[in-house]
Short mmCIF file of N, CA, C and O in Angstrom, two decimals:
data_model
loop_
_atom_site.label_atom_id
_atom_site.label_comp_id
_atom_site.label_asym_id
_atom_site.label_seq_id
_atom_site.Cartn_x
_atom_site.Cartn_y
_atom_site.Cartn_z
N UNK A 246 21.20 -8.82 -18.08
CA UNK A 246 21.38 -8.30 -16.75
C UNK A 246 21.06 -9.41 -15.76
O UNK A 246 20.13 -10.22 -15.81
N UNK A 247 21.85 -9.30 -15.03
CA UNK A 247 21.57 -10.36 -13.31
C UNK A 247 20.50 -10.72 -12.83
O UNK A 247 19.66 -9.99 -13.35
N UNK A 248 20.03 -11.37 -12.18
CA UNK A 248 18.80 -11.20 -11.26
C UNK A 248 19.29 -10.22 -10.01
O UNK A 248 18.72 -9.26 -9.49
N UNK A 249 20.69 -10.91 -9.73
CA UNK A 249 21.27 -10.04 -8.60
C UNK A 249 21.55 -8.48 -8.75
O UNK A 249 21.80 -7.62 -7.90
N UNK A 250 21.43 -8.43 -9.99
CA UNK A 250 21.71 -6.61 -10.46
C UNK A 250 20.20 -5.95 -10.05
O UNK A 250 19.86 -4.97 -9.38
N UNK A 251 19.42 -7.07 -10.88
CA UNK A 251 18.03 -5.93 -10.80
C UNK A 251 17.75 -5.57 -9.24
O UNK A 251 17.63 -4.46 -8.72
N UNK A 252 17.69 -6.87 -8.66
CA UNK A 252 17.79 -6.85 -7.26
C UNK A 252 18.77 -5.55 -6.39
O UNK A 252 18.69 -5.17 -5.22
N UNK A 253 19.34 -5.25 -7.11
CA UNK A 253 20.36 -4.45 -6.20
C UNK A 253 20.12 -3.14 -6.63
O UNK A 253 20.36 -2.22 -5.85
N UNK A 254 19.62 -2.89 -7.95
CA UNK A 254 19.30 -1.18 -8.35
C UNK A 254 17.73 -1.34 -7.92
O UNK A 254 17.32 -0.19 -7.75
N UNK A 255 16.94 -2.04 -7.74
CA UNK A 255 15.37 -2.38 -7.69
C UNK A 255 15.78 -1.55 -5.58
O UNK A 255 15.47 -0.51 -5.00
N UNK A 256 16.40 -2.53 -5.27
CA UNK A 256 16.42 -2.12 -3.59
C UNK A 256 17.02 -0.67 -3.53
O UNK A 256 16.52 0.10 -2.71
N UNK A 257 18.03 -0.24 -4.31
CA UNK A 257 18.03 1.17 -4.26
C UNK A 257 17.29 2.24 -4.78
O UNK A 257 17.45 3.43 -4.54
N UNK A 258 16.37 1.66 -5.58
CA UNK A 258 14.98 3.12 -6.17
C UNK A 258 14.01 2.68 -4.72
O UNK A 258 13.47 3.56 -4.05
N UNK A 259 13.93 1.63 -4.46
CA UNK A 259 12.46 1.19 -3.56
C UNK A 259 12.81 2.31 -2.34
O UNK A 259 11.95 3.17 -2.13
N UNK A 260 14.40 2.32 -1.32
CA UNK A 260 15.16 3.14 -0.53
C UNK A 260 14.50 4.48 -0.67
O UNK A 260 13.76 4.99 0.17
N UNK A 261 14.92 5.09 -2.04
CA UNK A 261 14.60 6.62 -2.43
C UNK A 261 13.14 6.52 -2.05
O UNK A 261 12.73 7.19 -1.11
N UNK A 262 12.15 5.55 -2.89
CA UNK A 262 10.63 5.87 -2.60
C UNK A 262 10.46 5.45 -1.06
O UNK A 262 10.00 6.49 -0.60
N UNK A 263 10.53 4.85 -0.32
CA UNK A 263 10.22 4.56 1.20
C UNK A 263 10.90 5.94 1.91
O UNK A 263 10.22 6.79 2.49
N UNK A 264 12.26 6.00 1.75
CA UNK A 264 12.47 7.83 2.42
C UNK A 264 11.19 8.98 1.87
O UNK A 264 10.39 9.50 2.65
N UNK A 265 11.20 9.16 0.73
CA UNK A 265 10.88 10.22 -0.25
C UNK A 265 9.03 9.87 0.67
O UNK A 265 8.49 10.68 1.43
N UNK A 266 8.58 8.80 0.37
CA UNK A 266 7.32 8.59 0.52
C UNK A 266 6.79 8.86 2.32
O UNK A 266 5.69 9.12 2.81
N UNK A 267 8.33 8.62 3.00
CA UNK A 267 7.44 8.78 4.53
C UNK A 267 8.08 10.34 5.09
O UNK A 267 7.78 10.90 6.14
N UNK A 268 8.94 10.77 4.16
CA UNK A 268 9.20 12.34 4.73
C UNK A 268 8.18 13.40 4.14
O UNK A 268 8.17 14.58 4.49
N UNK A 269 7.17 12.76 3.03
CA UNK A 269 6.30 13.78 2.51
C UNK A 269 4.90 13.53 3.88
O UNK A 269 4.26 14.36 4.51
N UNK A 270 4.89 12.00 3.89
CA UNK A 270 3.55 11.74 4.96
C UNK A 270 3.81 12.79 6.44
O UNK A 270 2.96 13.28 7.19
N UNK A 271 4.99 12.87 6.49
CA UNK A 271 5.54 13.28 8.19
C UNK A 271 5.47 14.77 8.09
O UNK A 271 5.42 15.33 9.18
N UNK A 272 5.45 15.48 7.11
CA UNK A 272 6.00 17.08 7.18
C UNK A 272 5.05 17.29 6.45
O UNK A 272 5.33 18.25 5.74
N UNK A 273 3.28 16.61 6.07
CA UNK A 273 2.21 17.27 5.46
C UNK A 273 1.10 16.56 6.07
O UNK A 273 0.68 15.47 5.70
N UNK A 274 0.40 17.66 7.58
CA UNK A 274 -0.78 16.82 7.81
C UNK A 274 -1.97 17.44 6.86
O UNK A 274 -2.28 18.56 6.47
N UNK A 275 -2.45 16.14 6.70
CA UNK A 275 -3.69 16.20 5.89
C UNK A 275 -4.85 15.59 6.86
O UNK A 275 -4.64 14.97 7.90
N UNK A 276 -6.39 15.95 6.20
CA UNK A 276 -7.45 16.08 6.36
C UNK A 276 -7.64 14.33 6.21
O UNK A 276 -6.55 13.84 5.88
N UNK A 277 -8.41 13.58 6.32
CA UNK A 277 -8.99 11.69 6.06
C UNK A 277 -8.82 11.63 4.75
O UNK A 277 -8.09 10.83 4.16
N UNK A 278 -9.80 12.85 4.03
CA UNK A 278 -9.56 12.75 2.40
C UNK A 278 -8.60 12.86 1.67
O UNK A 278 -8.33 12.05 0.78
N UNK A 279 -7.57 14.48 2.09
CA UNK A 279 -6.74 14.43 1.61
C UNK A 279 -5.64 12.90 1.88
O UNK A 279 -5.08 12.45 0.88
N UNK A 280 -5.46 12.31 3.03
CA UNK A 280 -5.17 11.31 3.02
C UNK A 280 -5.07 10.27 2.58
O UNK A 280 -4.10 9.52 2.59
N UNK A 281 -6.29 10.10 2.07
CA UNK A 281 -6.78 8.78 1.12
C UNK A 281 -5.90 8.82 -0.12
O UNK A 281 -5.21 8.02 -0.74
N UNK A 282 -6.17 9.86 -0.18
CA UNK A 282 -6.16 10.67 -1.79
C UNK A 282 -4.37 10.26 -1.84
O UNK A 282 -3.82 9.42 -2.54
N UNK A 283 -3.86 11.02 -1.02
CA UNK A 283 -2.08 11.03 -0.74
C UNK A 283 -1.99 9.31 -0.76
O UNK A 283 -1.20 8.91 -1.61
N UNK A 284 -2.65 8.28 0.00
CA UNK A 284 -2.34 7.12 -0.14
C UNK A 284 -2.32 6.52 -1.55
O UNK A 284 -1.32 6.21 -2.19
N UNK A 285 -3.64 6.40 -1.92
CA UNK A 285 -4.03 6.41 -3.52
C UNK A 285 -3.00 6.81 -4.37
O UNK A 285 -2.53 6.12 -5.26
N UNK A 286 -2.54 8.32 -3.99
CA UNK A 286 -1.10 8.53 -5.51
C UNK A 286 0.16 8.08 -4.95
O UNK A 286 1.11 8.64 -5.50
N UNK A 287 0.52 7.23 -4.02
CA UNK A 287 1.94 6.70 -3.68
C UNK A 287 1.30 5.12 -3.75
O UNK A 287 2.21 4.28 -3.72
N UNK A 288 0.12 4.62 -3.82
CA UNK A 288 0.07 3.63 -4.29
C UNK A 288 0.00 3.50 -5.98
O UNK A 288 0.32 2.50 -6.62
N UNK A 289 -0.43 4.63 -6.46
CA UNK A 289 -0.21 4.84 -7.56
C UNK A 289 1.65 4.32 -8.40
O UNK A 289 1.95 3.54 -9.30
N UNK A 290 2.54 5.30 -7.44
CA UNK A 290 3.76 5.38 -7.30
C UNK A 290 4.75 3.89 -7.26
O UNK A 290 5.64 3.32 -7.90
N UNK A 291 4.05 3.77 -6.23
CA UNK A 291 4.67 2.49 -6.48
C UNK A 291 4.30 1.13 -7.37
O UNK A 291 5.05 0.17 -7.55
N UNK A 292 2.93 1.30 -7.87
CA UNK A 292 2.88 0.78 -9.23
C UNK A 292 3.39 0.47 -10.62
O UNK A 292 3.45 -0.40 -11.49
N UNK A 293 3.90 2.33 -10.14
CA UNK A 293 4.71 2.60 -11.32
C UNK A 293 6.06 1.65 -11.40
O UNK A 293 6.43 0.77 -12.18
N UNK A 294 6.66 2.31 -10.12
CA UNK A 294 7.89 1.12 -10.13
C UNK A 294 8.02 -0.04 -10.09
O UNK A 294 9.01 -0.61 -10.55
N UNK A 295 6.76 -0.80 -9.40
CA UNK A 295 7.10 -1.90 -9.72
C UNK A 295 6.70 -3.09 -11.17
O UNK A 295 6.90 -4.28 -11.41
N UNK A 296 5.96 -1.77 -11.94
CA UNK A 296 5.97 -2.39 -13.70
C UNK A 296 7.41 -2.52 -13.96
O UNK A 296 7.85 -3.50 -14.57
N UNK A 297 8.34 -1.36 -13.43
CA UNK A 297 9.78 -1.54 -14.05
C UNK A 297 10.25 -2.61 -13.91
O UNK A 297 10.71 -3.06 -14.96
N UNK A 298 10.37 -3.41 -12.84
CA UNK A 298 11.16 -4.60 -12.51
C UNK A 298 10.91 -5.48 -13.90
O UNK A 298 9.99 -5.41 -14.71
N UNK A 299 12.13 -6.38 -13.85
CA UNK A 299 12.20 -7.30 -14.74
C UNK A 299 11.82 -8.35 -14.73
O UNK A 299 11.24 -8.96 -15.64
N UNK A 300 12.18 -8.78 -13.43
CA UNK A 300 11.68 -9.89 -13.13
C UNK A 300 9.53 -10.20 -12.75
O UNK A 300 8.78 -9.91 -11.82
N UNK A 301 9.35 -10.94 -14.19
CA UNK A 301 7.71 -10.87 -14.46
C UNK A 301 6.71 -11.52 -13.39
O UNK A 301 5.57 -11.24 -13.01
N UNK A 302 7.72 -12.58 -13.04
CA UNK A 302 6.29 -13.04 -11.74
C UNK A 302 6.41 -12.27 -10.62
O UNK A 302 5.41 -12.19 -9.91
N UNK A 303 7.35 -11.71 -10.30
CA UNK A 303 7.75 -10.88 -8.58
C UNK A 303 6.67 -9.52 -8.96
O UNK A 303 5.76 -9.24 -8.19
N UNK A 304 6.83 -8.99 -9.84
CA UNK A 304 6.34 -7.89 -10.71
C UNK A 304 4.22 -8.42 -11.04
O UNK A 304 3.31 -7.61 -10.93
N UNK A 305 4.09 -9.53 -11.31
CA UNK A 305 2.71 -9.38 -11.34
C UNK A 305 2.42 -9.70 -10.12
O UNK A 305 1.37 -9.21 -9.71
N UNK A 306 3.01 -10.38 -9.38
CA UNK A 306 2.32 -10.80 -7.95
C UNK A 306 2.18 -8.90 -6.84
O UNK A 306 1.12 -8.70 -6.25
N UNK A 307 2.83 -8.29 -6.79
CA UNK A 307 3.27 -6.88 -6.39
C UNK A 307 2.03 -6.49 -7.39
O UNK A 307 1.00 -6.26 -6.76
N UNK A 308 1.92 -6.39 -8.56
CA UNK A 308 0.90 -5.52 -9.03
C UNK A 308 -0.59 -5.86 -8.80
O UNK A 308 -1.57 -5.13 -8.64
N UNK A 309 -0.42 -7.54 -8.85
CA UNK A 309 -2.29 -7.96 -8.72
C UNK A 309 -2.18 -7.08 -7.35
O UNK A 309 -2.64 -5.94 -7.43
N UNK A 310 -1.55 -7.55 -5.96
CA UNK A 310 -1.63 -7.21 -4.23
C UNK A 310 -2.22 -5.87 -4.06
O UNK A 310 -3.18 -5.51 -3.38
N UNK A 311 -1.16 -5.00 -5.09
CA UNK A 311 -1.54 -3.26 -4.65
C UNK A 311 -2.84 -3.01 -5.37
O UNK A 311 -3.62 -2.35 -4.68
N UNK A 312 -3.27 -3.33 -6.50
CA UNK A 312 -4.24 -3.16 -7.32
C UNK A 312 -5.42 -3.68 -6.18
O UNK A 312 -6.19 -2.86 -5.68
N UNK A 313 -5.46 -4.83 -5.90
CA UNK A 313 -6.44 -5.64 -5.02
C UNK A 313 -6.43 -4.24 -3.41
O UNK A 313 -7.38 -3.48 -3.21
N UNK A 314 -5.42 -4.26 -2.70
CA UNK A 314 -5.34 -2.75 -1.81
C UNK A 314 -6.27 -1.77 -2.25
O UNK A 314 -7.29 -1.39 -1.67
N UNK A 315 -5.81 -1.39 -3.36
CA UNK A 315 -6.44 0.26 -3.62
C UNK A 315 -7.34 0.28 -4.29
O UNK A 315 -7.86 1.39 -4.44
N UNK A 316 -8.12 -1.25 -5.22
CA UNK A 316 -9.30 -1.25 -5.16
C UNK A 316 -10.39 -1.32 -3.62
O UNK A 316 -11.57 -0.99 -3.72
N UNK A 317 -9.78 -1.81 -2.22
CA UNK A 317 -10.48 -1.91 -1.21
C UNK A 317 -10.19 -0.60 -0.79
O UNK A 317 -11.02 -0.04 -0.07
N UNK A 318 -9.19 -0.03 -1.10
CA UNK A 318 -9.67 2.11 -0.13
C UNK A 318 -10.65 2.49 -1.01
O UNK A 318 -11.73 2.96 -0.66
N UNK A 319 -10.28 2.30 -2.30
CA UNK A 319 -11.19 2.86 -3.17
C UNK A 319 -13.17 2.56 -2.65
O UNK A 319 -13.91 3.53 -2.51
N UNK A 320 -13.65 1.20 -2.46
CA UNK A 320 -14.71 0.92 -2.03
C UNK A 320 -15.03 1.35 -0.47
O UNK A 320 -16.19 1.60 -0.14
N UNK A 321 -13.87 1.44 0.51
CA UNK A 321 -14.02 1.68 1.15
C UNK A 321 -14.50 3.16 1.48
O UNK A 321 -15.08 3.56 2.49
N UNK A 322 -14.11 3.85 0.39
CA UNK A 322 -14.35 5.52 0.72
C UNK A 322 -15.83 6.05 0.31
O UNK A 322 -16.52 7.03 0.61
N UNK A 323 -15.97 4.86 -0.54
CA UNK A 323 -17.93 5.09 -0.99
C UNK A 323 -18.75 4.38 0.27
O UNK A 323 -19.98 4.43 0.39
N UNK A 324 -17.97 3.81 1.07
CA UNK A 324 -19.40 2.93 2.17
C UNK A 324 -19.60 3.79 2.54
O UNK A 324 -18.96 4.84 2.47
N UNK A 325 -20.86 3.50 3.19
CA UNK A 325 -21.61 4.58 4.27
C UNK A 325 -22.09 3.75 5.45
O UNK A 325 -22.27 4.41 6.47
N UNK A 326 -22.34 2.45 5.53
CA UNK A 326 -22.46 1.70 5.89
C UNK A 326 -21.94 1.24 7.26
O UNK A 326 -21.55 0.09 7.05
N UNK A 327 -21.72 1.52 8.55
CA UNK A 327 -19.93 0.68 9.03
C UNK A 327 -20.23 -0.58 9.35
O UNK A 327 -19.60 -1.08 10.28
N UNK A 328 -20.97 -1.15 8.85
CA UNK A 328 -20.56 -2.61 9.22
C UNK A 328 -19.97 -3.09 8.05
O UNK A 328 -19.07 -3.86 8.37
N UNK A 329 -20.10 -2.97 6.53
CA UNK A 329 -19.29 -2.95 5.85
C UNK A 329 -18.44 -2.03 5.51
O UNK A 329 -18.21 -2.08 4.30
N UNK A 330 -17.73 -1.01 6.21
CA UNK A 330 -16.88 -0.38 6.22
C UNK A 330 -15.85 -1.16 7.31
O UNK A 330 -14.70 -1.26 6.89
N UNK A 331 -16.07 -1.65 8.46
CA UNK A 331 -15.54 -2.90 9.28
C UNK A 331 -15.27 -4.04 8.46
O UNK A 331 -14.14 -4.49 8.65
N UNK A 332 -15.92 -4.62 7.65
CA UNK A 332 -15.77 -5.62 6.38
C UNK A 332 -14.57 -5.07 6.19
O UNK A 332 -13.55 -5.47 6.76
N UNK A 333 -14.62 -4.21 5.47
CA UNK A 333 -13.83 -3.38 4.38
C UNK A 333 -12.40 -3.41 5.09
O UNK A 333 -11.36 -3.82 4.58
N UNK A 334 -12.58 -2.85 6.49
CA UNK A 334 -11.23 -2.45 7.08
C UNK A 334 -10.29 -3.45 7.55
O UNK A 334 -9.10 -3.23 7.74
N UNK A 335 -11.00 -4.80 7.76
CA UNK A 335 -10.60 -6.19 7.79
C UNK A 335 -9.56 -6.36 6.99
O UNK A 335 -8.33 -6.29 7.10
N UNK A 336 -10.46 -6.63 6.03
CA UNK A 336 -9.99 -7.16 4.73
C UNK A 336 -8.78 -6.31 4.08
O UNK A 336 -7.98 -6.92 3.37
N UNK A 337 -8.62 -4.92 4.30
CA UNK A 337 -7.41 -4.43 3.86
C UNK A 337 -6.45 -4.68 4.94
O UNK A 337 -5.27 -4.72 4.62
N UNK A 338 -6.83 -4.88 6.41
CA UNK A 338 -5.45 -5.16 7.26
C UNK A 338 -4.93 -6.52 6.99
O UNK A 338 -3.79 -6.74 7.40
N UNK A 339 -5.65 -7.67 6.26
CA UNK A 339 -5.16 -8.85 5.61
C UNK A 339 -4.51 -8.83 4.71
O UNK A 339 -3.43 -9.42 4.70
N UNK A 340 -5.02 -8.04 3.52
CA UNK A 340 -4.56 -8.21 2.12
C UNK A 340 -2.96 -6.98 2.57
O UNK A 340 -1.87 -7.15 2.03
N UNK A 341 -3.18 -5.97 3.49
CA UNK A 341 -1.39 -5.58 3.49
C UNK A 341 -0.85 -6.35 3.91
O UNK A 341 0.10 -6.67 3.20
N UNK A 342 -0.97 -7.10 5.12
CA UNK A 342 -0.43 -8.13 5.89
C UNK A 342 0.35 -9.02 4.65
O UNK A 342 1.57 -9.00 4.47
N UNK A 343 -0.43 -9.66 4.01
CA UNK A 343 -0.12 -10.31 2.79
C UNK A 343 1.09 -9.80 1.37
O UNK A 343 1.93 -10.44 0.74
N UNK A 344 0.67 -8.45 1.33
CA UNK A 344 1.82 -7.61 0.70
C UNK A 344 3.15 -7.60 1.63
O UNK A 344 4.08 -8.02 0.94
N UNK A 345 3.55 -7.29 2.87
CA UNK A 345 4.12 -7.43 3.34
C UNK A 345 4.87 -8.39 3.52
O UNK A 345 6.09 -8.27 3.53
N UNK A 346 4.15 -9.69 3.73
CA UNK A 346 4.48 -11.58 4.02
C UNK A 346 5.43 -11.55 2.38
O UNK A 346 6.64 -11.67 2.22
N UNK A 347 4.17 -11.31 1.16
CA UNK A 347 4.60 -11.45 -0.08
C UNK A 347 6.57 -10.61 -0.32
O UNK A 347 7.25 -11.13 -1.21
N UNK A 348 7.06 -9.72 0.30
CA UNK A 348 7.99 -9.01 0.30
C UNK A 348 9.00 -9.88 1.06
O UNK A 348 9.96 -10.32 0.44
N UNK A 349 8.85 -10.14 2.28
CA UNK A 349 9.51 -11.04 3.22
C UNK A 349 9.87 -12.23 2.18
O UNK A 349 11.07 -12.40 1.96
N UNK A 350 8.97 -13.06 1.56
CA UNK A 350 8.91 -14.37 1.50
C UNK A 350 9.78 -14.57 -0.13
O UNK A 350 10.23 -15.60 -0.63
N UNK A 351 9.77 -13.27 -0.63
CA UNK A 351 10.83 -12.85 -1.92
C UNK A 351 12.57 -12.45 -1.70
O UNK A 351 13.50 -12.63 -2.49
N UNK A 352 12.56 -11.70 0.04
CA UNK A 352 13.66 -11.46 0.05
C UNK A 352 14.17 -10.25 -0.24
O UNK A 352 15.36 -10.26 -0.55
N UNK A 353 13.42 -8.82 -0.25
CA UNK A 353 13.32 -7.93 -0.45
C UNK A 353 13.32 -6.81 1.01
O UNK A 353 12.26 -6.35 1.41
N UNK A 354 14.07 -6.63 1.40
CA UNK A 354 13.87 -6.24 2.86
C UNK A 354 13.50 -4.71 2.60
O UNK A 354 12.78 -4.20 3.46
N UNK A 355 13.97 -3.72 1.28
CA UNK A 355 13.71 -3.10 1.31
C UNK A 355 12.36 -2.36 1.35
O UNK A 355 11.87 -1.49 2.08
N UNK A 356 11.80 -3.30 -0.10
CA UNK A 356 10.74 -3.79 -0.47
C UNK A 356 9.56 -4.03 0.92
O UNK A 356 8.53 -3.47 1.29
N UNK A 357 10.05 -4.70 1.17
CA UNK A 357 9.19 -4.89 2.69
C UNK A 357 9.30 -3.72 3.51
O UNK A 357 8.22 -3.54 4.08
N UNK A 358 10.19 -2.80 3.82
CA UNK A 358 9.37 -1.91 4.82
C UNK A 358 8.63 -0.97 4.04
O UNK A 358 7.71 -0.39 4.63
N UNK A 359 8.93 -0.55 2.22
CA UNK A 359 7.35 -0.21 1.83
C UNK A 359 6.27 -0.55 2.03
O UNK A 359 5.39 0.14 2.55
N UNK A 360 6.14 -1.89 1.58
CA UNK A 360 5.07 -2.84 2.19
C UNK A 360 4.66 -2.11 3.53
O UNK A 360 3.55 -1.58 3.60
N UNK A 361 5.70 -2.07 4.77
CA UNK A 361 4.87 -2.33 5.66
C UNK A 361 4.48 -0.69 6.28
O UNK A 361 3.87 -0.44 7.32
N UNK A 362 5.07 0.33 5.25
CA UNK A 362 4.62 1.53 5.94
C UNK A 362 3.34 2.02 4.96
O UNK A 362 2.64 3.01 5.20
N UNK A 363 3.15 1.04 3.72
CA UNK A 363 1.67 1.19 3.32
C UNK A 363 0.85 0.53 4.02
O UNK A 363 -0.30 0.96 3.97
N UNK A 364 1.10 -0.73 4.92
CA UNK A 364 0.24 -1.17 5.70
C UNK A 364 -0.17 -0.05 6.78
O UNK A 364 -1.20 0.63 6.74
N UNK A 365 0.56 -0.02 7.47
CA UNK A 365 0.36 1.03 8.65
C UNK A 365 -1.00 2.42 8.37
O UNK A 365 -2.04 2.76 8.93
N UNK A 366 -0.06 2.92 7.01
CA UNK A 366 -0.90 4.46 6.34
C UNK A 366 -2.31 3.62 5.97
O UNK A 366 -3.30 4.31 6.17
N UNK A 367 -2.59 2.32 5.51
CA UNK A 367 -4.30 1.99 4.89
C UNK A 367 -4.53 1.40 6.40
O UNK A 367 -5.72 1.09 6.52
N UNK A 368 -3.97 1.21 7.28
CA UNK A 368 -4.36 0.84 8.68
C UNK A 368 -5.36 2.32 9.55
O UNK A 368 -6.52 2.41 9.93
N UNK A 369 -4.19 3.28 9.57
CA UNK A 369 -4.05 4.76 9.61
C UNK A 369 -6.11 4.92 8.86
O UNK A 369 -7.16 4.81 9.49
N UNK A 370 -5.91 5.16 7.58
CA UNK A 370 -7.11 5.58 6.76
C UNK A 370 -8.59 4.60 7.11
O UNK A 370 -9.75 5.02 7.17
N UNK A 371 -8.23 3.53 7.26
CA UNK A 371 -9.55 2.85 7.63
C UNK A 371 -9.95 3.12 9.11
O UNK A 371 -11.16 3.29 9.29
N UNK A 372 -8.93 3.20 10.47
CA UNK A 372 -9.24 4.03 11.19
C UNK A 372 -10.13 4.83 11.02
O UNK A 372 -11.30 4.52 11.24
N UNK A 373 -9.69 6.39 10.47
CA UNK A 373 -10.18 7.11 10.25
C UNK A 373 -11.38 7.25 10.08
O UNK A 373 -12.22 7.62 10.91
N UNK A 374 -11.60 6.83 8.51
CA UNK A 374 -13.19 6.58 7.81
C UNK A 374 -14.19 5.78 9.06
O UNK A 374 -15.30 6.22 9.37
N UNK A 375 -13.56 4.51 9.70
CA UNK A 375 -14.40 3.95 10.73
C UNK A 375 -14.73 5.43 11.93
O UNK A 375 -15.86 5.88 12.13
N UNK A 376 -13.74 5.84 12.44
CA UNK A 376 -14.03 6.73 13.54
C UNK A 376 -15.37 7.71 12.91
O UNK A 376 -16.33 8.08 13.59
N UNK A 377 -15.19 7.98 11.63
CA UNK A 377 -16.12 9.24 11.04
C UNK A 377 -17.60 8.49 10.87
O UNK A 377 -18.62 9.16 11.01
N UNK A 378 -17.66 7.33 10.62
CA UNK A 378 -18.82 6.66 10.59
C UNK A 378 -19.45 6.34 11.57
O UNK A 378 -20.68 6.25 11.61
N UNK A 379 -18.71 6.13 12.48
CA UNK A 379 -19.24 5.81 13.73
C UNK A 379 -20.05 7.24 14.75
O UNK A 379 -20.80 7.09 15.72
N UNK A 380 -19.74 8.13 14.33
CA UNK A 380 -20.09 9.92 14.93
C UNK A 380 -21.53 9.45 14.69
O UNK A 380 -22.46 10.22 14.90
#
């Protein structure tokens, strides 16, 4: 198979998950937790898909990024702390930033506005957790 094939059925599943993924966020408000939680299983999600790809370095670089992400919501949801919860919230608006750049800099446009509407939603959640810490 192509590179240009995978590329071209890869940008049409990513399509389905970026619709599928921001019409469930838009038509279900949730609670900070439930939120997290909803972020967590579409980062889950897109894990999944992107083991499928064929292509092995595009595919581990995408898996270390999100893994590295959702290990920082993950720590982030145990601080209690907010100055390292501010740490915390940093550091994930970099490391999406970076998922995002990483999408751009492959050529994936689709790819990239996942990227960048998981940036936004762990932008969205660290908000949050900061506003609740701060009470």
């Amino acid at each position: 198979m192509s590179n240009r094939s995978n590329k071209h059925g890869f940008a049409k599943f990513l399509a389905g998950v970026g619709i599928g993924a921001g019409l469930g966020l838009l038509f279900a408000p949730k609670s900070g937790e439930e939120t997290r939680r909803s972020l967590k299983k579409k980062f889950d999600e897109f894990i999944s898909e992107v083991k499928k790809i064929d292509v092995v370095e595009v595919k581990d670089e995408f898996l270390a990024k999100v893994e590295d992400i959702k290990s920082e919501l993950e720590d982030l949801d145990k601080e209690k702390v907010l100055k390292i919860a501010k740490e915390k919230s940093e550091d994930i608006k970099k490391k999406t930033l970076d998922l995002v750049q990483l999408a751009k800099d492959k050529g994936t446009p689709v790819l990239e506005g996942v990227a960048d509407d998981l940036r936004l939603k762990a932008i969205d959640v660290t908000k949050d957790v900061l506003r609740k810490l701060e009470k």
